[in-house]
CSV table of C-alpha atoms and ligand atoms in Angstrom, one decimal:
chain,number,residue,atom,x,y,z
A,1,UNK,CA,41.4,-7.7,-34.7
A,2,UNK,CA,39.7,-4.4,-34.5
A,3,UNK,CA,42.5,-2.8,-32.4
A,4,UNK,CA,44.8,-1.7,-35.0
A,5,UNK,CA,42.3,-0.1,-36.6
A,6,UNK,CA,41.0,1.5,-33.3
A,7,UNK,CA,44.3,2.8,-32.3
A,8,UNK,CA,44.9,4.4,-36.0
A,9,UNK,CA,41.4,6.4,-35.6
A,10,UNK,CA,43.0,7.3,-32.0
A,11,UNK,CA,46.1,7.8,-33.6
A,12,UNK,CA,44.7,10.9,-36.0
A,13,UNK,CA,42.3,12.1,-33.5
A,14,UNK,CA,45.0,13.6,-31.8
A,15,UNK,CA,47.2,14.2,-34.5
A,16,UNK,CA,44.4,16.5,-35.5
A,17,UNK,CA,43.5,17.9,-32.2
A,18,UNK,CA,47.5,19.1,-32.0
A,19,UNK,CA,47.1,20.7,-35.7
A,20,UNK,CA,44.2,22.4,-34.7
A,21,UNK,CA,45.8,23.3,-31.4
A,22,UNK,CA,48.8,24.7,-32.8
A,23,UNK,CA,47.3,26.6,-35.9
A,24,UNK,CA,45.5,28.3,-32.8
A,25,UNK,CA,49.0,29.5,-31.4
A,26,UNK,CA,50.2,30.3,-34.4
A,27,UNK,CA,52.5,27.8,-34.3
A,28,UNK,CA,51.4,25.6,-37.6
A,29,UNK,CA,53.4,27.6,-40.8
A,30,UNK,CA,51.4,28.3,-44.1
A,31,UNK,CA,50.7,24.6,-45.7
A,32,UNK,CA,52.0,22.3,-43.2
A,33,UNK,CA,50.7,19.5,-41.5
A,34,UNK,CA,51.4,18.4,-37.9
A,35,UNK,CA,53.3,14.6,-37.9
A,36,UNK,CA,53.4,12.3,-34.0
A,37,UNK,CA,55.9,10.3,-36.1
A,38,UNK,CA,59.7,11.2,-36.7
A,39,UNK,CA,59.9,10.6,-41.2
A,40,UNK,CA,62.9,9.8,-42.1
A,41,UNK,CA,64.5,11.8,-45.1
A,42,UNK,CA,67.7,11.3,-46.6
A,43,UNK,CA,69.4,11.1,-49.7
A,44,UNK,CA,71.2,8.1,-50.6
A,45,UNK,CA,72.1,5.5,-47.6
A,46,UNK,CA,72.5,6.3,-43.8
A,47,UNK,CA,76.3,6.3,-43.2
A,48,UNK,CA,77.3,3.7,-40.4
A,49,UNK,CA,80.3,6.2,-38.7
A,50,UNK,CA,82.8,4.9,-36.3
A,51,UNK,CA,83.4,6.8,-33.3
A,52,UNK,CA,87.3,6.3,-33.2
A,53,UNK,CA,87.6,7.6,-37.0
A,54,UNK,CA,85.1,10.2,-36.7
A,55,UNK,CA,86.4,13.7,-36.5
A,56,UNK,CA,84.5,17.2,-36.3
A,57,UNK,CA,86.3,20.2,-38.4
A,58,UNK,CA,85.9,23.9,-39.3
A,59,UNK,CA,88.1,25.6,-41.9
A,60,UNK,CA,87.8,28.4,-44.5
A,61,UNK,CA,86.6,32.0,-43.5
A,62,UNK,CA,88.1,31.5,-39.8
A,63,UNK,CA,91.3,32.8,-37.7
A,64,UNK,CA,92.1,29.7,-37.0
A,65,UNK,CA,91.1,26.1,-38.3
A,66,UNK,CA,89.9,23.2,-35.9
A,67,UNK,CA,89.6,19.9,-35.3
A,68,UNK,CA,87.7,17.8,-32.4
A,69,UNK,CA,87.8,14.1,-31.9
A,70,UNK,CA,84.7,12.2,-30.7
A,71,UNK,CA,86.6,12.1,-27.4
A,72,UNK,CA,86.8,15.8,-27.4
A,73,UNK,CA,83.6,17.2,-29.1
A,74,UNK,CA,82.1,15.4,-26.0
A,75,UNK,CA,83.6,17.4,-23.5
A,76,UNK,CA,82.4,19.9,-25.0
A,77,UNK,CA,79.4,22.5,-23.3
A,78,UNK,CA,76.3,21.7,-23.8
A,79,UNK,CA,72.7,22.9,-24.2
A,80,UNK,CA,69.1,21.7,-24.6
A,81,UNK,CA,66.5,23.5,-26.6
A,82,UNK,CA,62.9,22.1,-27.4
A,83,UNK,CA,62.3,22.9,-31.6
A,84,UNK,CA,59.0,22.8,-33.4
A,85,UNK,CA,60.3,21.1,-36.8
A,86,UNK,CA,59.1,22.2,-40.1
A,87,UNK,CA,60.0,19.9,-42.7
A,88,UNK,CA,59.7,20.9,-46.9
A,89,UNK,CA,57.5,18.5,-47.5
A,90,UNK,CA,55.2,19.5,-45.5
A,91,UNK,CA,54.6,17.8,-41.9
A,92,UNK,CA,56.0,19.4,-38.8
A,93,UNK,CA,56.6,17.7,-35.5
A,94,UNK,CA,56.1,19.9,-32.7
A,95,UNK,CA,58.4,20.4,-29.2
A,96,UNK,CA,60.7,17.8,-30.0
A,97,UNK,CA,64.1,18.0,-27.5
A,98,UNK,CA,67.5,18.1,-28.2
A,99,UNK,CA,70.6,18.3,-27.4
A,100,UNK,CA,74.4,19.2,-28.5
A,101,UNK,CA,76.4,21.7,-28.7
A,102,UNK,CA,76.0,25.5,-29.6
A,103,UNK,CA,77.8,27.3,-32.6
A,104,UNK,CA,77.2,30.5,-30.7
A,105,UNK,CA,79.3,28.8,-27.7
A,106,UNK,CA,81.7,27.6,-29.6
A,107,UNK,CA,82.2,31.4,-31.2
A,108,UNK,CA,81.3,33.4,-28.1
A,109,UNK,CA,84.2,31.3,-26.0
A,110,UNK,CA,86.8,31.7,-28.6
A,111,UNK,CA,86.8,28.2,-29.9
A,112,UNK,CA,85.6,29.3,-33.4
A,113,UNK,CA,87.0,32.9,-34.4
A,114,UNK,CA,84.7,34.1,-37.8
A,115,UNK,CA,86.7,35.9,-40.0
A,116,UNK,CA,84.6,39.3,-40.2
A,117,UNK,CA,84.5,39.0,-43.9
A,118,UNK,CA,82.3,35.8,-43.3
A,119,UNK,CA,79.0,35.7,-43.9
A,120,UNK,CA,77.3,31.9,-44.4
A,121,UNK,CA,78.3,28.6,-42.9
A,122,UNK,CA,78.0,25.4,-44.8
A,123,UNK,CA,77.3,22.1,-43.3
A,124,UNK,CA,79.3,19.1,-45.0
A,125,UNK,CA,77.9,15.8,-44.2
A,126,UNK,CA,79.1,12.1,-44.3
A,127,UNK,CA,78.8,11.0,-47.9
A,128,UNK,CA,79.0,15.1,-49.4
A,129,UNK,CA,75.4,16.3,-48.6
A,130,UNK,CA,75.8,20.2,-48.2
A,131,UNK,CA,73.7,23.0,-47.4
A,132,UNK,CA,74.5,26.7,-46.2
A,133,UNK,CA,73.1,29.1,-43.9
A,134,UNK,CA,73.6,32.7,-43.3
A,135,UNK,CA,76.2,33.3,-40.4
A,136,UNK,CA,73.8,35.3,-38.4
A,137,UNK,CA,71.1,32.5,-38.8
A,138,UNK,CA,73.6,29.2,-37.6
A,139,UNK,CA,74.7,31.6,-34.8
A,140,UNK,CA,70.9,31.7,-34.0
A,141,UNK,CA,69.7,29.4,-30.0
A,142,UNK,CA,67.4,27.5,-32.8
A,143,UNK,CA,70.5,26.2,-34.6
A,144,UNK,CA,72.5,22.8,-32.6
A,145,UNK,CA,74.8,20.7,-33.6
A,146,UNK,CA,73.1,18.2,-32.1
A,147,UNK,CA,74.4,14.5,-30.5
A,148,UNK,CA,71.1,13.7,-29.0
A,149,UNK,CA,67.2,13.4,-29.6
A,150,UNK,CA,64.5,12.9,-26.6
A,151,UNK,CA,67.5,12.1,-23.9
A,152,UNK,CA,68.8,9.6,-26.1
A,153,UNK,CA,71.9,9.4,-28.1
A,154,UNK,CA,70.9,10.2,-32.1
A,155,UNK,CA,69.2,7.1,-34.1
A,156,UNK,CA,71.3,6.1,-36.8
A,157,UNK,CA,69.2,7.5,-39.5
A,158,UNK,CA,68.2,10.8,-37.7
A,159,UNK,CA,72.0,11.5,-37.9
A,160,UNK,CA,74.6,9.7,-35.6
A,161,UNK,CA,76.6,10.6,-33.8
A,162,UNK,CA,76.2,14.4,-34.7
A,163,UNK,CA,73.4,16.2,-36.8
A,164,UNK,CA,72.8,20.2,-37.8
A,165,UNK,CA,69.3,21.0,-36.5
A,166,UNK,CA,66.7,24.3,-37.0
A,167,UNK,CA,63.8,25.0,-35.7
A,168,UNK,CA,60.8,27.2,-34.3
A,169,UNK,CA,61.7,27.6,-30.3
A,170,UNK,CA,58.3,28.7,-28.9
A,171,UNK,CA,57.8,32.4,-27.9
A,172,UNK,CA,61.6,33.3,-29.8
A,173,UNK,CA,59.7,35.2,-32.8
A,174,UNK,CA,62.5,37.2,-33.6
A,175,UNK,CA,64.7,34.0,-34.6
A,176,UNK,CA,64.8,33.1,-38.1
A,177,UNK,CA,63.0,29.5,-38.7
A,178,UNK,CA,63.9,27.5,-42.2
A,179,UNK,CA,62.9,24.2,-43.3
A,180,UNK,CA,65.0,21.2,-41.4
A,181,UNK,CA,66.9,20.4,-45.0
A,182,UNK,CA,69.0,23.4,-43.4
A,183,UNK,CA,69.9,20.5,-40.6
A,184,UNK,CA,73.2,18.1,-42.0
A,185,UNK,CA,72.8,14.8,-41.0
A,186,UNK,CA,75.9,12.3,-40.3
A,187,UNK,CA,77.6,16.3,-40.0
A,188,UNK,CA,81.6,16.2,-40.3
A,189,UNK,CA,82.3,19.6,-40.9
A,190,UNK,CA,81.5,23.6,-41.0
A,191,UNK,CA,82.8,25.8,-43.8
A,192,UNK,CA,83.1,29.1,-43.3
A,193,UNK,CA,82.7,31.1,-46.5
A,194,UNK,CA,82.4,34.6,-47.5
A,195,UNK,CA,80.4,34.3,-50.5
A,196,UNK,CA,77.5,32.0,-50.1
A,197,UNK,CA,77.3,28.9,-51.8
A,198,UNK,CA,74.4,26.6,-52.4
A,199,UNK,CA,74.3,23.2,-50.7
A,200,UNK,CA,72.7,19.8,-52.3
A,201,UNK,CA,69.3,20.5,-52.3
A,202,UNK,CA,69.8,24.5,-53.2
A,203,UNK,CA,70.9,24.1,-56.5
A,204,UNK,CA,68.3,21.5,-57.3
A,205,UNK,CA,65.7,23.6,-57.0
A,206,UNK,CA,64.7,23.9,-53.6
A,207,UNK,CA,64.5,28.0,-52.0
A,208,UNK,CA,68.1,29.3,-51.2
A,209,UNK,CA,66.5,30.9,-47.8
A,210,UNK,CA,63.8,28.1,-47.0
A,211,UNK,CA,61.5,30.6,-44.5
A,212,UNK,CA,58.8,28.3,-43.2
A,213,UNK,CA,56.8,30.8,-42.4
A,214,UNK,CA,57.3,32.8,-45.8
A,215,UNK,CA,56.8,29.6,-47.6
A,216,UNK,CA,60.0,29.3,-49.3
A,217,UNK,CA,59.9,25.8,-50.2
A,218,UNK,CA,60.9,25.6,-54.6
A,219,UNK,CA,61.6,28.5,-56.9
A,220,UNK,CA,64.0,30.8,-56.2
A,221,UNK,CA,67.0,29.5,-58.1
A,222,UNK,CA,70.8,29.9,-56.7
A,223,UNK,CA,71.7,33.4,-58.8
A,224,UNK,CA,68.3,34.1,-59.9
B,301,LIG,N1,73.4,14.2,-44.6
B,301,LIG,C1,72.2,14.5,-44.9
B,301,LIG,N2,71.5,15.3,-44.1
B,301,LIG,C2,70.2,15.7,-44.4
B,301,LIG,C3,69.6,15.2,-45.6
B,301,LIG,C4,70.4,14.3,-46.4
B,301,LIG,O1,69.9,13.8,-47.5
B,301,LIG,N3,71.6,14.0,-46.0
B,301,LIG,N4,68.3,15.5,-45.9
B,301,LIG,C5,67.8,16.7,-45.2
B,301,LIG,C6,66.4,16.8,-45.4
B,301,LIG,S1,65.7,17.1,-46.9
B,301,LIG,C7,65.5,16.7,-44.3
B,301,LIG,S2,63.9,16.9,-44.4
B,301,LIG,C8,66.0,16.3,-42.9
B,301,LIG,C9,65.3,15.1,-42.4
B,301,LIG,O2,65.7,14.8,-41.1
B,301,LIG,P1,65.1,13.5,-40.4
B,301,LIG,O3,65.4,12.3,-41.3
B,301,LIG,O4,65.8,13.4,-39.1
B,301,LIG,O5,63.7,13.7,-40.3
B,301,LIG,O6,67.4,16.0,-43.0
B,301,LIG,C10,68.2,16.9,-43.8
B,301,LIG,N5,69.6,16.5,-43.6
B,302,LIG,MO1,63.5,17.4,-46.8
């Protein structure tokens, strides 16, 4: 009966050997604390998507807008990149592995053709979550539209079948990192705009930039 609580003790001992580990590489931001779980944070109710009604598009500030099928987004090229996750509320989750496919790709092969007045990118979600980042950040090797977590296709509420995802890729300090609310969930689509525009959690209050390691968590007000 003793071995729940034994493996809880275990449990935080290394929890807190990793914190102390990565405040020593510099890799814990300013007030956060490192997680061995994967929280789950959404608003509202994980969507249940079909496959064969699912679709992937980009419109607005573009030459050209796109669409991809399931069928096709799969075929498309791929890439892996290990993030260290920084979430608002404060736990981050260190060389986690994923893998999808690459804005940058999609841009640098012609697919995706950025208007040059364009200068953020907002990610529309199943259900209308929103949230924007700066071109130049979501063209970034720490930004993936991702399709799947640890090897494994995404879980349900993490985001399938595809998910925006930011974060810290070790030794890459000249990337931009923000907090993973800049990641859409249950992501159907990529609007690119030429005037940014605050997503769902933006104009509630949260940072417009969200720099983890600038601590831009609440305050700074869309237009203020
Ligand atoms: N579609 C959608 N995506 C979302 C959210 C949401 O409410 N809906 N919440 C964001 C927030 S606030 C966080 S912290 C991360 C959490 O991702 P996780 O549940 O995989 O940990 O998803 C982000 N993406
Ligand atoms: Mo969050």
């Amino acid at each position: 009966m003793f071995d729940r609580i034994r493996k809880q003790r275990e449990r935080n001992l290394r929890r807190r050997e990793i914190e102390k580990e990565m405040r020593q590489q510099k890799r814990l931001p300013p007030g956060q604390r490192a997680t061995l779980k994967f929280p789950v944070l959404h608003i509202g109710r994980a969507p249940q998507i079909d496959l064969e009604l699912w679709s992937f598009k980009v419109w607005g500030a573009v030459a050209e807008p796109r669409m991809w099928s399931w069928a096709e987004f799969a075929r498309l090229p791929r890439e892996c990149v290990m993030l260290d996750l920084h979430c608002v509320t404060q736990w981050s989750k260190f060389d986690t592995a994923w893998e999808g496919v690459s804005l940058r790709t999609l841009v640098d092969k012609g697919w995706i053709v950025p208007r040059p007045e364009a200068t953020h990118v907002i990610q529309i979600a199943e259900g209308g979550y929103k949230t924007n980042l700066p071109l130049s950040i979501a063209l970034q090797e720490n930004f993936l539209l991702a399709t799947h977590f640890d090897g494994k296709p995404l879980p349900q509420e993490h985001g399938f079948p595809l998910r925006g995802v930011i974060g810290h890729i070790v030794g890459r300090d000249d990337l931009e990192d923000v907090y993973l609310w800049k990641g859409a969930k249950w992501l159907r689509g990529l609007k690119f705009v030429t005037e940014d525009q605050p997503g769902t959690w933006e104009v509630s209050g949260y940072h417009n930039e969200g720099d983890v390691w600038r601590e831009e968590r609440w305050g700074r007000r869309w237009g203020k």
